[in-house]
Amino acid sequence: MRLRVSTRRHLARSGTCAVSVLLAVASTVGLATATGTRAAGDGFGPPPMGEHTVQPLKHPCMTGEPEDLCRNIGVTDGWFNGHDVKFLYTQNYFCDLSVTSGADSGCEVGQKFNTVPPGTTSEEFTDPLFIPVPLFSPAPANLQCPAGPCVDHPMTIDLSRIAAALGASPDALRNVPVPGHDHIIADRNMDRPEWWPVYVIGVTNPDSFAKIRQGKDLATATRLAQDPNAGVTAPIPTNLFLWFQTLAGTSDNCPPDDMDGNGADRGTPTKS
């Protein structure tokens, strides 16, 4: 069960919003002992599994460390409620293999997962990650995850279920590189690491994509998706989960007094 809202609010405000990204990364090292002792199934993701599994960051992973220790640690940009945030990834992706996929990774777009990752009791203990994907050429510059490798993302994905919308043959889309995309979240989960199920927002109109990038929030994408002329899809489910946490100090509004520990406006329903 999630912490009570009043408790989350107190804990969130007890941290410093002025800390830099560097200090935020360093501070997660101190959480490793307390977080790592959690039992599987309590809703906060799996406990450490093996010498090099990190949760949220077992080792600072400085330059010169062995690749097998550092390869699943990295940071990308993201957006939350109109602000820039940083995502710290410390564990590889998970795809529900009970959903069929033709991709080498076992990941697909177009059908929702049937089961959540090991150690997570139910979907209730996850928060969705929305990824706007530009479906036009040329793709915008400076995507948060350009086409190709992105930290703890799969290399390939099966897009055959949405082939008709893409105007392509399903066979040509069963095992393709993960397209470039941006990231939007609507809940910071108190800056705690968790599994985030991925939902794709396809965008065929460059102007609409620019509006999403300007808005930096789910509300903008939702509003555009309701306009049949905007070229923006409603969120498309996948069987893919990413494991990350938001870093404190990576928003100029983190959080203000009128927000709770999840970074949501007071009065917004929260998971109990």
PDB file of C-alpha atoms in Angstrom:
ATOM      1  CA  MET A   1       0.000   0.000   0.000  1.00  0.00           C
ATOM      2  CA  ARG A   2       1.251   3.479  -0.877  1.00  0.00           C
ATOM      3  CA  LEU A   3       2.162   5.901   1.884  1.00  0.00           C
ATOM      4  CA  ARG A   4      -0.694   8.082   3.064  1.00  0.00           C
ATOM      5  CA  VAL A   5      -0.957  11.410   1.252  1.00  0.00           C
ATOM      6  CA  SER A   6      -0.144  13.411   4.393  1.00  0.00           C
ATOM      7  CA  THR A   7       2.952  11.305   4.996  1.00  0.00           C
ATOM      8  CA  ARG A   8       4.096  11.609   1.374  1.00  0.00           C
ATOM      9  CA  ARG A   9       3.602  15.370   1.527  1.00  0.00           C
ATOM     10  CA  HIS A  10       5.688  15.644   4.680  1.00  0.00           C
ATOM     11  CA  LEU A  11       8.468  13.466   3.298  1.00  0.00           C
ATOM     12  CA  ALA A  12       8.549  15.249  -0.045  1.00  0.00           C
ATOM     13  CA  ARG A  13       8.822  18.665   1.566  1.00  0.00           C
ATOM     14  CA  SER A  14      11.467  17.513   4.014  1.00  0.00           C
ATOM     15  CA  GLY A  15      13.907  17.167   1.067  1.00  0.00           C
ATOM     16  CA  THR A  16      15.632  20.125  -0.498  1.00  0.00           C
ATOM     17  CA  CYS A  17      14.366  21.385  -3.847  1.00  0.00           C
ATOM     18  CA  ALA A  18      17.518  23.410  -4.335  1.00  0.00           C
ATOM     19  CA  VAL A  19      19.789  20.397  -4.692  1.00  0.00           C
ATOM     20  CA  SER A  20      21.514  20.043  -8.044  1.00  0.00           C
ATOM     21  CA  VAL A  21      21.103  17.068 -10.365  1.00  0.00           C
ATOM     22  CA  LEU A  22      24.567  15.870  -9.380  1.00  0.00           C
ATOM     23  CA  LEU A  23      23.724  15.931  -5.694  1.00  0.00           C
ATOM     24  CA  ALA A  24      20.397  14.272  -6.398  1.00  0.00           C
ATOM     25  CA  VAL A  25      22.172  11.364  -8.050  1.00  0.00           C
ATOM     26  CA  ALA A  26      24.621  11.106  -5.180  1.00  0.00           C
ATOM     27  CA  SER A  27      21.829  11.184  -2.611  1.00  0.00           C
ATOM     28  CA  THR A  28      20.242   8.046  -4.056  1.00  0.00           C
ATOM     29  CA  VAL A  29      23.286   6.035  -2.969  1.00  0.00           C
ATOM     30  CA  GLY A  30      22.222   6.556   0.618  1.00  0.00           C
ATOM     31  CA  LEU A  31      18.799   5.074  -0.139  1.00  0.00           C
ATOM     32  CA  ALA A  32      20.166   1.776  -1.355  1.00  0.00           C
ATOM     33  CA  THR A  33      20.273   0.025   2.006  1.00  0.00           C
ATOM     34  CA  ALA A  34      16.774   0.964   3.131  1.00  0.00           C
ATOM     35  CA  THR A  35      15.171   0.434  -0.261  1.00  0.00           C
ATOM     36  CA  GLY A  36      17.081  -2.730  -1.048  1.00  0.00           C
ATOM     37  CA  THR A  37      15.753  -4.505   2.029  1.00  0.00           C
ATOM     38  CA  ARG A  38      12.140  -4.302   0.875  1.00  0.00           C
ATOM     39  CA  ALA A  39      10.491  -7.615   0.198  1.00  0.00           C
ATOM     40  CA  ALA A  40       9.247  -8.430  -3.280  1.00  0.00           C
ATOM     41  CA  GLY A  41       5.573  -7.772  -3.773  1.00  0.00           C
ATOM     42  CA  ASP A  42       5.152  -4.637  -1.662  1.00  0.00           C
ATOM     43  CA  GLY A  43       4.502  -2.453  -4.675  1.00  0.00           C
ATOM     44  CA  PHE A  44       7.888  -0.773  -4.976  1.00  0.00           C
ATOM     45  CA  GLY A  45       9.410  -3.105  -7.539  1.00  0.00           C
ATOM     46  CA  PRO A  46      11.734  -6.054  -7.126  1.00  0.00           C
ATOM     47  CA  PRO A  47      14.415  -6.313  -4.449  1.00  0.00           C
ATOM     48  CA  PRO A  48      18.068  -6.487  -5.568  1.00  0.00           C
ATOM     49  CA  MET A  49      18.672  -9.605  -7.641  1.00  0.00           C
ATOM     50  CA  GLY A  50      22.361 -10.326  -8.010  1.00  0.00           C
ATOM     51  CA  GLU A  51      25.569  -8.493  -7.323  1.00  0.00           C
ATOM     52  CA  HIS A  52      25.105  -5.762  -9.918  1.00  0.00           C
ATOM     53  CA  THR A  53      21.389  -5.033  -9.618  1.00  0.00           C
ATOM     54  CA  VAL A  54      20.829  -1.543  -8.298  1.00  0.00           C
ATOM     55  CA  GLN A  55      17.789  -0.204  -6.501  1.00  0.00           C
ATOM     56  CA  PRO A  56      17.673   2.667  -6.793  1.00  0.00           C
ATOM     57  CA  LEU A  57      21.433   3.188  -7.066  1.00  0.00           C
ATOM     58  CA  LYS A  58      23.625   0.686  -5.281  1.00  0.00           C
ATOM     59  CA  HIS A  59      26.911   2.117  -6.526  1.00  0.00           C
ATOM     60  CA  PRO A  60      27.952   5.593  -7.721  1.00  0.00           C
ATOM     61  CA  CYS A  61      29.336   4.061 -10.931  1.00  0.00           C
ATOM     62  CA  MET A  62      32.111   6.555 -11.547  1.00  0.00           C
ATOM     63  CA  THR A  63      34.197   6.752 -14.722  1.00  0.00           C
ATOM     64  CA  GLY A  64      36.421   3.720 -15.034  1.00  0.00           C
ATOM     65  CA  GLU A  65      34.066   1.266 -13.333  1.00  0.00           C
ATOM     66  CA  PRO A  66      33.518  -2.091 -15.106  1.00  0.00           C
ATOM     67  CA  GLU A  67      30.922  -1.946 -17.852  1.00  0.00           C
ATOM     68  CA  ASP A  68      28.880  -4.772 -16.317  1.00  0.00           C
ATOM     69  CA  LEU A  69      28.367  -2.607 -13.223  1.00  0.00           C
ATOM     70  CA  CYS A  70      27.461   0.606 -15.026  1.00  0.00           C
ATOM     71  CA  ARG A  71      25.577  -0.405 -18.146  1.00  0.00           C
ATOM     72  CA  ASN A  72      22.102  -0.150 -16.559  1.00  0.00           C
ATOM     73  CA  ILE A  73      22.654   3.245 -14.943  1.00  0.00           C
ATOM     74  CA  GLY A  74      21.841   6.386 -16.868  1.00  0.00           C
ATOM     75  CA  VAL A  75      19.719   9.516 -17.110  1.00  0.00           C
ATOM     76  CA  THR A  76      17.313  10.913 -19.703  1.00  0.00           C
ATOM     77  CA  ASP A  77      15.187  14.029 -19.811  1.00  0.00           C
ATOM     78  CA  GLY A  78      11.438  13.996 -19.268  1.00  0.00           C
ATOM     79  CA  TRP A  79       8.493  16.329 -18.632  1.00  0.00           C
ATOM     80  CA  PHE A  80       6.137  16.649 -15.696  1.00  0.00           C
ATOM     81  CA  ASN A  81       3.320  19.199 -15.456  1.00  0.00           C
ATOM     82  CA  GLY A  82       5.022  21.663 -17.780  1.00  0.00           C
ATOM     83  CA  HIS A  83       8.499  21.310 -16.301  1.00  0.00           C
ATOM     84  CA  ASP A  84      11.741  19.580 -17.237  1.00  0.00           C
ATOM     85  CA  VAL A  85      12.717  16.646 -15.047  1.00  0.00           C
ATOM     86  CA  LYS A  86      15.420  13.989 -15.095  1.00  0.00           C
ATOM     87  CA  PHE A  87      14.790  10.244 -15.052  1.00  0.00           C
ATOM     88  CA  LEU A  88      17.402   8.034 -13.398  1.00  0.00           C
ATOM     89  CA  TYR A  89      17.340   4.486 -14.811  1.00  0.00           C
ATOM     90  CA  THR A  90      18.984   1.770 -12.748  1.00  0.00           C
ATOM     91  CA  GLN A  91      17.489  -1.440 -14.148  1.00  0.00           C
ATOM     92  CA  ASN A  92      16.806  -2.819 -17.594  1.00  0.00           C
ATOM     93  CA  TYR A  93      13.371  -2.798 -19.237  1.00  0.00           C
ATOM     94  CA  PHE A  94      10.719  -5.494 -18.780  1.00  0.00           C
ATOM     95  CA  CYS A  95       8.290  -6.746 -21.447  1.00  0.00           C
ATOM     96  CA  ASP A  96       5.400  -9.087 -20.660  1.00  0.00           C
ATOM     97  CA  LEU A  97       6.142 -12.109 -22.812  1.00  0.00           C
ATOM     98  CA  SER A  98       2.596 -13.437 -22.467  1.00  0.00           C
ATOM     99  CA  VAL A  99       1.765 -10.846 -25.147  1.00  0.00           C
ATOM    100  CA  THR A 100       3.027 -12.049 -28.513  1.00  0.00           C
ATOM    101  CA  SER A 101       5.747 -10.034 -30.210  1.00  0.00           C
ATOM    102  CA  GLY A 102       7.834 -10.537 -33.304  1.00  0.00           C
ATOM    103  CA  ALA A 103      10.633  -8.319 -31.989  1.00  0.00           C
ATOM    104  CA  ASP A 104      13.908  -9.675 -30.704  1.00  0.00           C
ATOM    105  CA  SER A 105      13.222  -7.804 -27.459  1.00  0.00           C
ATOM    106  CA  GLY A 106       9.785  -9.360 -26.932  1.00  0.00           C
ATOM    107  CA  CYS A 107       8.278  -5.856 -26.760  1.00  0.00           C
ATOM    108  CA  GLU A 108       5.297  -4.598 -28.770  1.00  0.00           C
ATOM    109  CA  VAL A 109       2.921  -1.668 -29.244  1.00  0.00           C
ATOM    110  CA  GLY A 110      -0.832  -2.094 -29.579  1.00  0.00           C
ATOM    111  CA  GLN A 111      -1.791  -4.563 -26.858  1.00  0.00           C
ATOM    112  CA  LYS A 112      -1.712  -3.950 -23.132  1.00  0.00           C
ATOM    113  CA  PHE A 113       0.351  -6.144 -20.831  1.00  0.00           C
ATOM    114  CA  ASN A 114      -1.356  -9.033 -19.039  1.00  0.00           C
ATOM    115  CA  THR A 115       1.024  -9.201 -16.099  1.00  0.00           C
ATOM    116  CA  VAL A 116       3.162  -6.668 -14.272  1.00  0.00           C
ATOM    117  CA  PRO A 117       6.901  -7.155 -13.633  1.00  0.00           C
ATOM    118  CA  PRO A 118       8.060  -9.479 -10.834  1.00  0.00           C
ATOM    119  CA  GLY A 119       7.942  -7.862  -7.422  1.00  0.00           C
ATOM    120  CA  THR A 120       5.060  -5.524  -8.283  1.00  0.00           C
ATOM    121  CA  THR A 121       1.749  -6.726  -6.903  1.00  0.00           C
ATOM    122  CA  SER A 122      -0.566  -5.083  -9.414  1.00  0.00           C
ATOM    123  CA  GLU A 123      -0.994  -2.301 -11.941  1.00  0.00           C
ATOM    124  CA  GLU A 124      -2.180  -0.125  -9.042  1.00  0.00           C
ATOM    125  CA  PHE A 125       1.441   0.180  -7.941  1.00  0.00           C
ATOM    126  CA  THR A 126       2.658   1.616 -11.236  1.00  0.00           C
ATOM    127  CA  ASP A 127       2.389   4.994 -12.929  1.00  0.00           C
ATOM    128  CA  PRO A 128       2.162   5.341 -16.721  1.00  0.00           C
ATOM    129  CA  LEU A 129       4.889   6.803 -18.893  1.00  0.00           C
ATOM    130  CA  PHE A 130       3.591   8.472 -22.057  1.00  0.00           C
ATOM    131  CA  ILE A 131       5.957   8.725 -25.000  1.00  0.00           C
ATOM    132  CA  PRO A 132       5.052  11.096 -27.845  1.00  0.00           C
ATOM    133  CA  VAL A 133       6.484   9.615 -31.054  1.00  0.00           C
ATOM    134  CA  PRO A 134       6.851  11.776 -34.190  1.00  0.00           C
ATOM    135  CA  LEU A 135       5.428   9.854 -37.158  1.00  0.00           C
ATOM    136  CA  PHE A 136       6.664  12.267 -39.792  1.00  0.00           C
ATOM    137  CA  SER A 137       9.925  13.124 -41.514  1.00  0.00           C
ATOM    138  CA  PRO A 138      12.266  14.651 -40.774  1.00  0.00           C
ATOM    139  CA  ALA A 139      11.990  13.899 -37.072  1.00  0.00           C
ATOM    140  CA  PRO A 140      12.447  16.848 -34.719  1.00  0.00           C
ATOM    141  CA  ALA A 141      15.901  17.533 -33.361  1.00  0.00           C
ATOM    142  CA  ASN A 142      16.866  16.933 -29.761  1.00  0.00           C
ATOM    143  CA  LEU A 143      14.400  14.167 -28.949  1.00  0.00           C
ATOM    144  CA  GLN A 144      14.844  12.973 -25.372  1.00  0.00           C
ATOM    145  CA  CYS A 145      15.491   9.494 -26.726  1.00  0.00           C
ATOM    146  CA  PRO A 146      16.649   9.661 -30.366  1.00  0.00           C
ATOM    147  CA  ALA A 147      16.155   6.666 -32.630  1.00  0.00           C
ATOM    148  CA  GLY A 148      18.570   3.964 -31.611  1.00  0.00           C
ATOM    149  CA  PRO A 149      19.910   2.914 -28.212  1.00  0.00           C
ATOM    150  CA  CYS A 150      18.480   4.744 -25.181  1.00  0.00           C
ATOM    151  CA  VAL A 151      19.415   3.808 -21.633  1.00  0.00           C
ATOM    152  CA  ASP A 152      17.494   0.744 -20.372  1.00  0.00           C
ATOM    153  CA  HIS A 153      15.101   0.839 -23.348  1.00  0.00           C
ATOM    154  CA  PRO A 154      14.718  -2.114 -25.728  1.00  0.00           C
ATOM    155  CA  MET A 155      16.618  -1.903 -28.990  1.00  0.00           C
ATOM    156  CA  THR A 156      13.725  -3.233 -31.085  1.00  0.00           C
ATOM    157  CA  ILE A 157       9.945  -3.367 -30.889  1.00  0.00           C
ATOM    158  CA  ASP A 158       6.994  -4.908 -32.753  1.00  0.00           C
ATOM    159  CA  LEU A 159       4.736  -2.262 -34.338  1.00  0.00           C
ATOM    160  CA  SER A 160       2.720  -4.673 -36.472  1.00  0.00           C
ATOM    161  CA  ARG A 161      -0.465  -4.202 -34.438  1.00  0.00           C
ATOM    162  CA  ILE A 162      -0.603  -0.540 -35.476  1.00  0.00           C
ATOM    163  CA  ALA A 163       0.576  -1.126 -39.058  1.00  0.00           C
ATOM    164  CA  ALA A 164      -2.679   0.126 -40.579  1.00  0.00           C
ATOM    165  CA  ALA A 165      -2.343   3.458 -38.781  1.00  0.00           C
ATOM    166  CA  LEU A 166       1.243   3.709 -40.000  1.00  0.00           C
ATOM    167  CA  GLY A 167       0.354   2.826 -43.584  1.00  0.00           C
ATOM    168  CA  ALA A 168       2.798  -0.067 -43.704  1.00  0.00           C
ATOM    169  CA  SER A 169       2.806  -3.836 -43.949  1.00  0.00           C
ATOM    170  CA  PRO A 170       2.585  -5.648 -40.592  1.00  0.00           C
ATOM    171  CA  ASP A 171       5.395  -7.952 -41.693  1.00  0.00           C
ATOM    172  CA  ALA A 172       7.686  -4.965 -42.183  1.00  0.00           C
ATOM    173  CA  LEU A 173       7.063  -3.747 -38.632  1.00  0.00           C
ATOM    174  CA  ARG A 174       7.458  -6.872 -36.520  1.00  0.00           C
ATOM    175  CA  ASN A 175      11.048  -6.194 -35.492  1.00  0.00           C
ATOM    176  CA  VAL A 176      12.061  -2.560 -35.959  1.00  0.00           C
ATOM    177  CA  PRO A 177      14.341  -0.189 -34.023  1.00  0.00           C
ATOM    178  CA  VAL A 178      12.575   1.700 -31.241  1.00  0.00           C
ATOM    179  CA  PRO A 179      11.652   5.075 -32.782  1.00  0.00           C
ATOM    180  CA  GLY A 180      12.850   8.353 -31.326  1.00  0.00           C
ATOM    181  CA  HIS A 181      10.520   9.834 -28.733  1.00  0.00           C
ATOM    182  CA  ASP A 182      10.020  12.139 -25.754  1.00  0.00           C
ATOM    183  CA  HIS A 183       8.765  11.313 -22.236  1.00  0.00           C
ATOM    184  CA  ILE A 184       5.794  12.616 -20.221  1.00  0.00           C
ATOM    185  CA  ILE A 185       4.725  11.592 -16.713  1.00  0.00           C
ATOM    186  CA  ALA A 186       1.751  12.772 -14.661  1.00  0.00           C
ATOM    187  CA  ASP A 187       2.976  11.592 -11.233  1.00  0.00           C
ATOM    188  CA  ARG A 188       6.476  11.710  -9.742  1.00  0.00           C
ATOM    189  CA  ASN A 189       5.848   8.818  -7.309  1.00  0.00           C
ATOM    190  CA  MET A 190       7.539  10.864  -4.557  1.00  0.00           C
ATOM    191  CA  ASP A 191      10.785  10.565  -6.560  1.00  0.00           C
ATOM    192  CA  ARG A 192      10.864   6.844  -5.738  1.00  0.00           C
ATOM    193  CA  PRO A 193      11.852   4.227  -8.339  1.00  0.00           C
ATOM    194  CA  GLU A 194       9.144   2.020  -9.783  1.00  0.00           C
ATOM    195  CA  TRP A 195       8.037   0.219 -12.937  1.00  0.00           C
ATOM    196  CA  TRP A 196       6.354   2.549 -15.448  1.00  0.00           C
ATOM    197  CA  PRO A 197       4.105   0.941 -18.114  1.00  0.00           C
ATOM    198  CA  VAL A 198       4.690   2.639 -21.463  1.00  0.00           C
ATOM    199  CA  TYR A 199       1.913   4.193 -23.537  1.00  0.00           C
ATOM    200  CA  VAL A 200       2.680   5.511 -27.028  1.00  0.00           C
ATOM    201  CA  ILE A 201       1.195   8.777 -28.316  1.00  0.00           C
ATOM    202  CA  GLY A 202       1.594   8.799 -32.092  1.00  0.00           C
ATOM    203  CA  VAL A 203       1.877  12.240 -33.697  1.00  0.00           C
ATOM    204  CA  THR A 204       1.617  12.754 -37.473  1.00  0.00           C
ATOM    205  CA  ASN A 205       1.392  16.549 -37.443  1.00  0.00           C
ATOM    206  CA  PRO A 206       4.654  18.467 -36.815  1.00  0.00           C
ATOM    207  CA  ASP A 207       2.748  21.469 -35.431  1.00  0.00           C
ATOM    208  CA  SER A 208       0.988  19.269 -32.896  1.00  0.00           C
ATOM    209  CA  PHE A 209       4.263  17.687 -31.863  1.00  0.00           C
ATOM    210  CA  ALA A 210       5.695  21.179 -31.335  1.00  0.00           C
ATOM    211  CA  LYS A 211       2.700  22.054 -29.129  1.00  0.00           C
ATOM    212  CA  ILE A 212       3.263  18.939 -27.009  1.00  0.00           C
ATOM    213  CA  ARG A 213       6.922  19.863 -26.580  1.00  0.00           C
ATOM    214  CA  GLN A 214       5.936  23.381 -25.608  1.00  0.00           C
ATOM    215  CA  GLY A 215       3.269  22.220 -23.128  1.00  0.00           C
ATOM    216  CA  LYS A 216       5.467  19.516 -21.560  1.00  0.00           C
ATOM    217  CA  ASP A 217       2.468  17.837 -19.962  1.00  0.00           C
ATOM    218  CA  LEU A 218      -0.146  15.146 -20.469  1.00  0.00           C
ATOM    219  CA  ALA A 219      -2.964  17.706 -20.574  1.00  0.00           C
ATOM    220  CA  THR A 220      -1.643  19.186 -23.822  1.00  0.00           C
ATOM    221  CA  ALA A 221      -1.359  15.779 -25.492  1.00  0.00           C
ATOM    222  CA  THR A 222      -4.818  14.795 -24.247  1.00  0.00           C
ATOM    223  CA  ARG A 223      -6.391  17.975 -25.577  1.00  0.00           C
ATOM    224  CA  LEU A 224      -4.806  17.498 -28.995  1.00  0.00           C
ATOM    225  CA  ALA A 225      -5.854  13.846 -29.131  1.00  0.00           C
ATOM    226  CA  GLN A 226      -9.465  14.965 -28.794  1.00  0.00           C
ATOM    227  CA  ASP A 227      -9.155  17.065 -31.977  1.00  0.00           C
ATOM    228  CA  PRO A 228      -9.615  14.797 -35.026  1.00  0.00           C
ATOM    229  CA  ASN A 229      -7.570  17.208 -37.143  1.00  0.00           C
ATOM    230  CA  ALA A 230      -4.560  17.404 -34.825  1.00  0.00           C
ATOM    231  CA  GLY A 231      -2.931  14.147 -35.887  1.00  0.00           C
ATOM    232  CA  VAL A 232      -2.429  12.932 -32.314  1.00  0.00           C
ATOM    233  CA  THR A 233      -3.517   9.489 -31.133  1.00  0.00           C
ATOM    234  CA  ALA A 234      -4.951   8.587 -27.784  1.00  0.00           C
ATOM    235  CA  PRO A 235      -2.392   6.669 -25.684  1.00  0.00           C
ATOM    236  CA  ILE A 236      -1.663   3.268 -27.224  1.00  0.00           C
ATOM    237  CA  PRO A 237      -0.870   0.495 -24.722  1.00  0.00           C
ATOM    238  CA  THR A 238       2.236  -1.674 -24.868  1.00  0.00           C
ATOM    239  CA  ASN A 239       3.651  -4.652 -22.975  1.00  0.00           C
ATOM    240  CA  LEU A 240       6.744  -2.591 -22.070  1.00  0.00           C
ATOM    241  CA  PHE A 241       7.765  -1.304 -18.648  1.00  0.00           C
ATOM    242  CA  LEU A 242      10.713   0.961 -17.815  1.00  0.00           C
ATOM    243  CA  TRP A 243      12.306   1.226 -14.365  1.00  0.00           C
ATOM    244  CA  PHE A 244      13.322   4.702 -13.234  1.00  0.00           C
ATOM    245  CA  GLN A 245      12.822   7.443 -10.686  1.00  0.00           C
ATOM    246  CA  THR A 246      12.597  11.194 -11.039  1.00  0.00           C
ATOM    247  CA  LEU A 247      15.424  13.164  -9.485  1.00  0.00           C
ATOM    248  CA  ALA A 248      14.756  15.813  -6.877  1.00  0.00           C
ATOM    249  CA  GLY A 249      15.893  19.272  -7.880  1.00  0.00           C
ATOM    250  CA  THR A 250      15.214  18.781 -11.596  1.00  0.00           C
ATOM    251  CA  SER A 251      12.167  21.033 -11.761  1.00  0.00           C
ATOM    252  CA  ASP A 252      11.813  24.684 -10.830  1.00  0.00           C
ATOM    253  CA  ASN A 253       8.559  23.723  -9.104  1.00  0.00           C
ATOM    254  CA  CYS A 254       9.497  20.736  -6.926  1.00  0.00           C
ATOM    255  CA  PRO A 255       6.970  20.699  -5.345  1.00  0.00           C
ATOM    256  CA  PRO A 256       5.259  23.970  -4.406  1.00  0.00           C
ATOM    257  CA  ASP A 257       3.205  24.251  -1.247  1.00  0.00           C
ATOM    258  CA  ASP A 258      -0.049  23.510  -3.082  1.00  0.00           C
ATOM    259  CA  MET A 259       1.105  20.109  -4.272  1.00  0.00           C
ATOM    260  CA  ASP A 260       1.283  16.764  -2.529  1.00  0.00           C
ATOM    261  CA  GLY A 261       4.234  14.395  -2.239  1.00  0.00           C
ATOM    262  CA  ASN A 262       3.468  12.857  -5.622  1.00  0.00           C
ATOM    263  CA  GLY A 263       3.835  16.268  -7.252  1.00  0.00           C
ATOM    264  CA  ALA A 264       0.119  16.313  -8.011  1.00  0.00           C
ATOM    265  CA  ASP A 265      -2.211  19.209  -7.292  1.00  0.00           C
ATOM    266  CA  ARG A 266      -4.087  18.818  -4.017  1.00  0.00           C
ATOM    267  CA  GLY A 267      -7.422  17.270  -4.641  1.00  0.00           C
ATOM    268  CA  THR A 268      -6.093  15.081  -7.475  1.00  0.00           C
ATOM    269  CA  PRO A 269      -7.013  11.450  -6.757  1.00  0.00           C
ATOM    270  CA  THR A 270      -4.014   9.438  -5.593  1.00  0.00           C
ATOM    271  CA  LYS A 271      -3.404   5.736  -5.254  1.00  0.00           C
ATOM    272  CA  SER A 272      -4.023   4.450  -1.710  1.00  0.00           C
TER     273      SER A 272
END
